[in-house]
mmCIF file of C-alpha atoms in Angstrom:
data_model
loop_
_atom_site.group_PDB
_atom_site.id
_atom_site.type_symbol
_atom_site.label_atom_id
_atom_site.label_comp_id
_atom_site.label_asym_id
_atom_site.label_seq_id
_atom_site.Cartn_x
_atom_site.Cartn_y
_atom_site.Cartn_z
ATOM 1 C CA UNK A 1 -66.324 -41.772 -15.538
ATOM 2 C CA UNK A 2 -66.048 -45.723 -14.995
ATOM 3 C CA UNK A 3 -63.135 -47.167 -13.260
ATOM 4 C CA UNK A 4 -61.455 -48.326 -16.666
ATOM 5 C CA UNK A 5 -61.581 -44.739 -18.381
ATOM 6 C CA UNK A 6 -60.407 -43.263 -15.201
ATOM 7 C CA UNK A 7 -57.477 -45.270 -15.286
ATOM 8 C CA UNK A 8 -56.843 -44.814 -18.549
ATOM 9 C CA UNK A 9 -56.711 -41.159 -18.970
ATOM 10 C CA UNK A 10 -54.535 -41.127 -15.432
ATOM 11 C CA UNK A 11 -52.183 -42.928 -17.505
ATOM 12 C CA UNK A 12 -52.193 -41.436 -20.564
ATOM 13 C CA UNK A 13 -51.031 -38.110 -18.353
ATOM 14 C CA UNK A 14 -48.311 -39.739 -16.900
ATOM 15 C CA UNK A 15 -47.124 -42.155 -20.071
ATOM 16 C CA UNK A 16 -46.890 -39.140 -22.033
ATOM 17 C CA UNK A 17 -45.502 -36.604 -19.079
ATOM 18 C CA UNK A 18 -42.675 -39.139 -17.913
ATOM 19 C CA UNK A 19 -42.746 -41.863 -20.503
ATOM 20 C CA UNK A 20 -43.422 -45.095 -20.453
ATOM 21 C CA UNK A 21 -40.285 -46.544 -18.873
ATOM 22 C CA UNK A 22 -40.264 -43.938 -16.006
ATOM 23 C CA UNK A 23 -43.802 -44.310 -14.974
ATOM 24 C CA UNK A 24 -44.565 -46.985 -12.775
ATOM 25 C CA UNK A 25 -47.139 -48.948 -11.449
ATOM 26 C CA UNK A 26 -47.251 -47.368 -7.927
ATOM 27 C CA UNK A 27 -47.555 -43.811 -9.848
ATOM 28 C CA UNK A 28 -50.320 -44.936 -11.465
ATOM 29 C CA UNK A 29 -52.220 -46.574 -8.613
ATOM 30 C CA UNK A 30 -51.750 -43.379 -7.142
ATOM 31 C CA UNK A 31 -52.700 -40.926 -9.669
ATOM 32 C CA UNK A 32 -55.689 -42.896 -10.339
ATOM 33 C CA UNK A 33 -56.432 -42.910 -6.451
ATOM 34 C CA UNK A 34 -56.798 -46.929 -6.502
ATOM 35 C CA UNK A 35 -55.538 -49.420 -5.005
ATOM 36 C CA UNK A 36 -52.703 -51.658 -7.125
ATOM 37 C CA UNK A 37 -54.777 -54.412 -6.631
ATOM 38 C CA UNK A 38 -57.686 -52.367 -8.255
ATOM 39 C CA UNK A 39 -55.123 -51.350 -11.081
ATOM 40 C CA UNK A 40 -54.258 -54.332 -11.842
ATOM 41 C CA UNK A 41 -57.536 -56.197 -12.278
ATOM 42 C CA UNK A 42 -58.489 -53.114 -14.572
ATOM 43 C CA UNK A 43 -55.396 -52.768 -16.492
ATOM 44 C CA UNK A 44 -53.864 -56.284 -16.472
ATOM 45 C CA UNK A 45 -50.227 -55.481 -16.909
ATOM 46 C CA UNK A 46 -48.355 -52.222 -17.614
ATOM 47 C CA UNK A 47 -47.653 -52.770 -21.168
ATOM 48 C CA UNK A 48 -51.590 -53.458 -21.733
ATOM 49 C CA UNK A 49 -52.427 -50.154 -20.206
ATOM 50 C CA UNK A 50 -50.007 -48.084 -22.453
ATOM 51 C CA UNK A 51 -51.685 -50.049 -25.517
ATOM 52 C CA UNK A 52 -55.176 -49.044 -24.134
ATOM 53 C CA UNK A 53 -53.779 -45.879 -23.511
ATOM 54 C CA UNK A 54 -52.587 -45.475 -27.393
ATOM 55 C CA UNK A 55 -55.927 -46.868 -28.420
ATOM 56 C CA UNK A 56 -57.582 -44.041 -26.553
ATOM 57 C CA UNK A 57 -55.506 -41.745 -28.355
ATOM 58 C CA UNK A 58 -55.487 -43.050 -31.298
ATOM 59 C CA UNK A 59 -59.108 -42.331 -31.326
ATOM 60 C CA UNK A 60 -59.275 -38.932 -30.357
ATOM 61 C CA UNK A 61 -55.675 -38.086 -32.591
ATOM 62 C CA UNK A 62 -57.632 -39.992 -36.005
ATOM 63 C CA UNK A 63 -61.308 -37.783 -34.759
ATOM 64 C CA UNK A 64 -58.888 -34.406 -35.054
ATOM 65 C CA UNK A 65 -57.846 -35.331 -38.328
ATOM 66 C CA UNK A 66 -60.779 -35.803 -40.262
ATOM 67 C CA UNK A 67 -60.589 -33.094 -42.469
ATOM 68 C CA UNK A 68 -60.487 -32.790 -46.701
ATOM 69 C CA UNK A 69 -57.487 -31.006 -47.438
ATOM 70 C CA UNK A 70 -53.458 -30.865 -46.261
ATOM 71 C CA UNK A 71 -53.873 -27.149 -45.043
ATOM 72 C CA UNK A 72 -56.843 -28.757 -42.835
ATOM 73 C CA UNK A 73 -54.485 -31.637 -41.905
ATOM 74 C CA UNK A 74 -51.551 -28.899 -40.599
ATOM 75 C CA UNK A 75 -54.375 -26.779 -39.187
ATOM 76 C CA UNK A 76 -55.578 -30.101 -36.814
ATOM 77 C CA UNK A 77 -52.133 -30.329 -35.875
ATOM 78 C CA UNK A 78 -51.437 -26.665 -35.082
ATOM 79 C CA UNK A 79 -55.216 -27.189 -32.726
ATOM 80 C CA UNK A 80 -53.956 -30.657 -31.060
ATOM 81 C CA UNK A 81 -50.111 -29.543 -30.197
ATOM 82 C CA UNK A 82 -52.180 -26.202 -28.758
ATOM 83 C CA UNK A 83 -54.233 -28.752 -26.557
ATOM 84 C CA UNK A 84 -52.342 -31.401 -25.905
ATOM 85 C CA UNK A 85 -48.831 -29.444 -26.196
ATOM 86 C CA UNK A 86 -45.453 -30.276 -27.709
ATOM 87 C CA UNK A 87 -43.902 -33.327 -26.304
ATOM 88 C CA UNK A 88 -43.684 -35.451 -29.683
ATOM 89 C CA UNK A 89 -45.920 -38.603 -30.988
ATOM 90 C CA UNK A 90 -46.696 -40.803 -28.120
ATOM 91 C CA UNK A 91 -46.404 -44.053 -30.026
ATOM 92 C CA UNK A 92 -43.739 -43.183 -31.543
ATOM 93 C CA UNK A 93 -41.662 -42.651 -27.907
ATOM 94 C CA UNK A 94 -43.486 -45.384 -26.698
ATOM 95 C CA UNK A 95 -42.115 -47.275 -29.796
ATOM 96 C CA UNK A 96 -38.248 -45.845 -29.045
ATOM 97 C CA UNK A 97 -38.322 -46.519 -25.292
ATOM 98 C CA UNK A 98 -39.520 -50.117 -25.505
ATOM 99 C CA UNK A 99 -37.311 -50.662 -28.753
ATOM 100 C CA UNK A 100 -40.052 -52.418 -29.993
ATOM 101 C CA UNK A 101 -39.759 -55.442 -28.179
ATOM 102 C CA UNK A 102 -42.984 -55.082 -26.580
ATOM 103 C CA UNK A 103 -45.970 -56.771 -28.248
ATOM 104 C CA UNK A 104 -48.765 -54.854 -27.386
ATOM 105 C CA UNK A 105 -47.360 -51.688 -27.766
ATOM 106 C CA UNK A 106 -45.544 -52.897 -30.898
ATOM 107 C CA UNK A 107 -48.861 -53.458 -32.632
ATOM 108 C CA UNK A 108 -50.599 -50.178 -30.981
ATOM 109 C CA UNK A 109 -47.932 -48.685 -32.668
ATOM 110 C CA UNK A 110 -48.404 -50.232 -36.068
ATOM 111 C CA UNK A 111 -51.679 -50.754 -36.219
ATOM 112 C CA UNK A 112 -51.554 -46.345 -35.484
ATOM 113 C CA UNK A 113 -48.949 -45.628 -38.006
ATOM 114 C CA UNK A 114 -50.492 -47.356 -41.076
ATOM 115 C CA UNK A 115 -53.866 -46.038 -40.467
ATOM 116 C CA UNK A 116 -52.755 -42.575 -39.770
ATOM 117 C CA UNK A 117 -50.633 -42.998 -43.184
ATOM 118 C CA UNK A 118 -53.645 -44.631 -44.847
ATOM 119 C CA UNK A 119 -56.031 -40.841 -43.344
ATOM 120 C CA UNK A 120 -52.925 -39.028 -44.993
ATOM 121 C CA UNK A 121 -53.102 -40.579 -48.534
ATOM 122 C CA UNK A 122 -56.889 -40.550 -48.387
ATOM 123 C CA UNK A 123 -56.657 -36.495 -47.275
ATOM 124 C CA UNK A 124 -53.789 -35.984 -50.012
ATOM 125 C CA UNK A 125 -56.387 -37.854 -52.815
ATOM 126 C CA UNK A 126 -59.568 -35.530 -51.679
ATOM 127 C CA UNK A 127 -57.545 -32.462 -51.884
ATOM 128 C CA UNK A 128 -56.473 -33.177 -55.383
ATOM 129 C CA UNK A 129 -59.040 -34.917 -56.812
ATOM 130 C CA UNK A 130 -56.880 -37.641 -57.577
ATOM 131 C CA UNK A 131 -54.668 -40.482 -55.291
ATOM 132 C CA UNK A 132 -50.360 -38.906 -55.362
ATOM 133 C CA UNK A 133 -48.197 -41.377 -53.370
ATOM 134 C CA UNK A 134 -45.016 -38.970 -53.425
ATOM 135 C CA UNK A 135 -47.160 -36.190 -52.039
ATOM 136 C CA UNK A 136 -49.086 -38.335 -49.302
ATOM 137 C CA UNK A 137 -44.950 -39.069 -47.930
ATOM 138 C CA UNK A 138 -43.973 -35.618 -48.729
ATOM 139 C CA UNK A 139 -46.727 -34.755 -46.325
ATOM 140 C CA UNK A 140 -46.861 -37.489 -43.658
ATOM 141 C CA UNK A 141 -43.145 -36.832 -43.399
ATOM 142 C CA UNK A 142 -43.446 -33.011 -42.838
ATOM 143 C CA UNK A 143 -46.595 -33.683 -39.996
ATOM 144 C CA UNK A 144 -44.521 -36.370 -38.287
ATOM 145 C CA UNK A 145 -41.217 -34.653 -38.372
ATOM 146 C CA UNK A 146 -43.605 -30.905 -37.216
ATOM 147 C CA UNK A 147 -44.718 -33.436 -34.492
ATOM 148 C CA UNK A 148 -41.360 -33.862 -33.466
ATOM 149 C CA UNK A 149 -39.343 -30.824 -33.876
ATOM 150 C CA UNK A 150 -42.461 -28.806 -31.774
ATOM 151 C CA UNK A 151 -40.741 -30.412 -29.004
ATOM 152 C CA UNK A 152 -37.802 -28.413 -29.017
ATOM 153 C CA UNK A 153 -38.984 -25.558 -31.527
ATOM 154 C CA UNK A 154 -42.652 -25.017 -30.582
ATOM 155 C CA UNK A 155 -45.624 -24.872 -31.989
ATOM 156 C CA UNK A 156 -43.993 -22.886 -34.997
ATOM 157 C CA UNK A 157 -42.746 -26.003 -36.142
ATOM 158 C CA UNK A 158 -46.150 -26.955 -37.226
ATOM 159 C CA UNK A 159 -46.422 -23.997 -39.110
ATOM 160 C CA UNK A 160 -43.374 -24.044 -40.530
ATOM 161 C CA UNK A 161 -44.348 -27.405 -41.921
ATOM 162 C CA UNK A 162 -47.545 -26.290 -42.729
ATOM 163 C CA UNK A 163 -46.331 -23.779 -45.091
ATOM 164 C CA UNK A 164 -44.086 -26.176 -46.904
ATOM 165 C CA UNK A 165 -47.142 -28.281 -47.262
ATOM 166 C CA UNK A 166 -48.972 -25.550 -49.218
ATOM 167 C CA UNK A 167 -46.047 -25.186 -51.720
ATOM 168 C CA UNK A 168 -45.671 -29.480 -52.265
ATOM 169 C CA UNK A 169 -49.602 -29.183 -52.831
ATOM 170 C CA UNK A 170 -49.571 -26.277 -55.180
ATOM 171 C CA UNK A 171 -46.853 -27.886 -57.175
ATOM 172 C CA UNK A 172 -48.813 -31.472 -57.160
ATOM 173 C CA UNK A 173 -51.495 -29.363 -58.620
ATOM 174 C CA UNK A 174 -49.734 -27.909 -61.554
#
């Protein structure tokens, strides 16, 4: 693993666990096992590092949800929370912490959410055999809500959203 990948992985663990604001550069240097000079050389600023973390998270998450049905989308989320944990969406948490005032983070969040919204619309269209913007929006809201509710309700929140999405999908077919 190269230095940048090691730093990004360490930063993701810390940002995900403690949040963007509470994760200081000292904690990052310690977790990555490098000097602050090396960290700044490879990361640039803390905001740039967070944007890189979000980019890597986006890549992994979008690969996880390369599915063809709404049910498979929620099954993928069940797998994601089993592996990654139930702390909510790192994108929305980092956006909330920074108030949208950090351009690197706001840009990464906006790009991810736009791509995610399109992916959900594509999955709904593949599942139904036609586009359905209303169902896509409902599925997206269920997915996002389940992701956050899992923080305090556990993985059963995802199972509940999966069941609700199945009902909505069945209704959309008729």
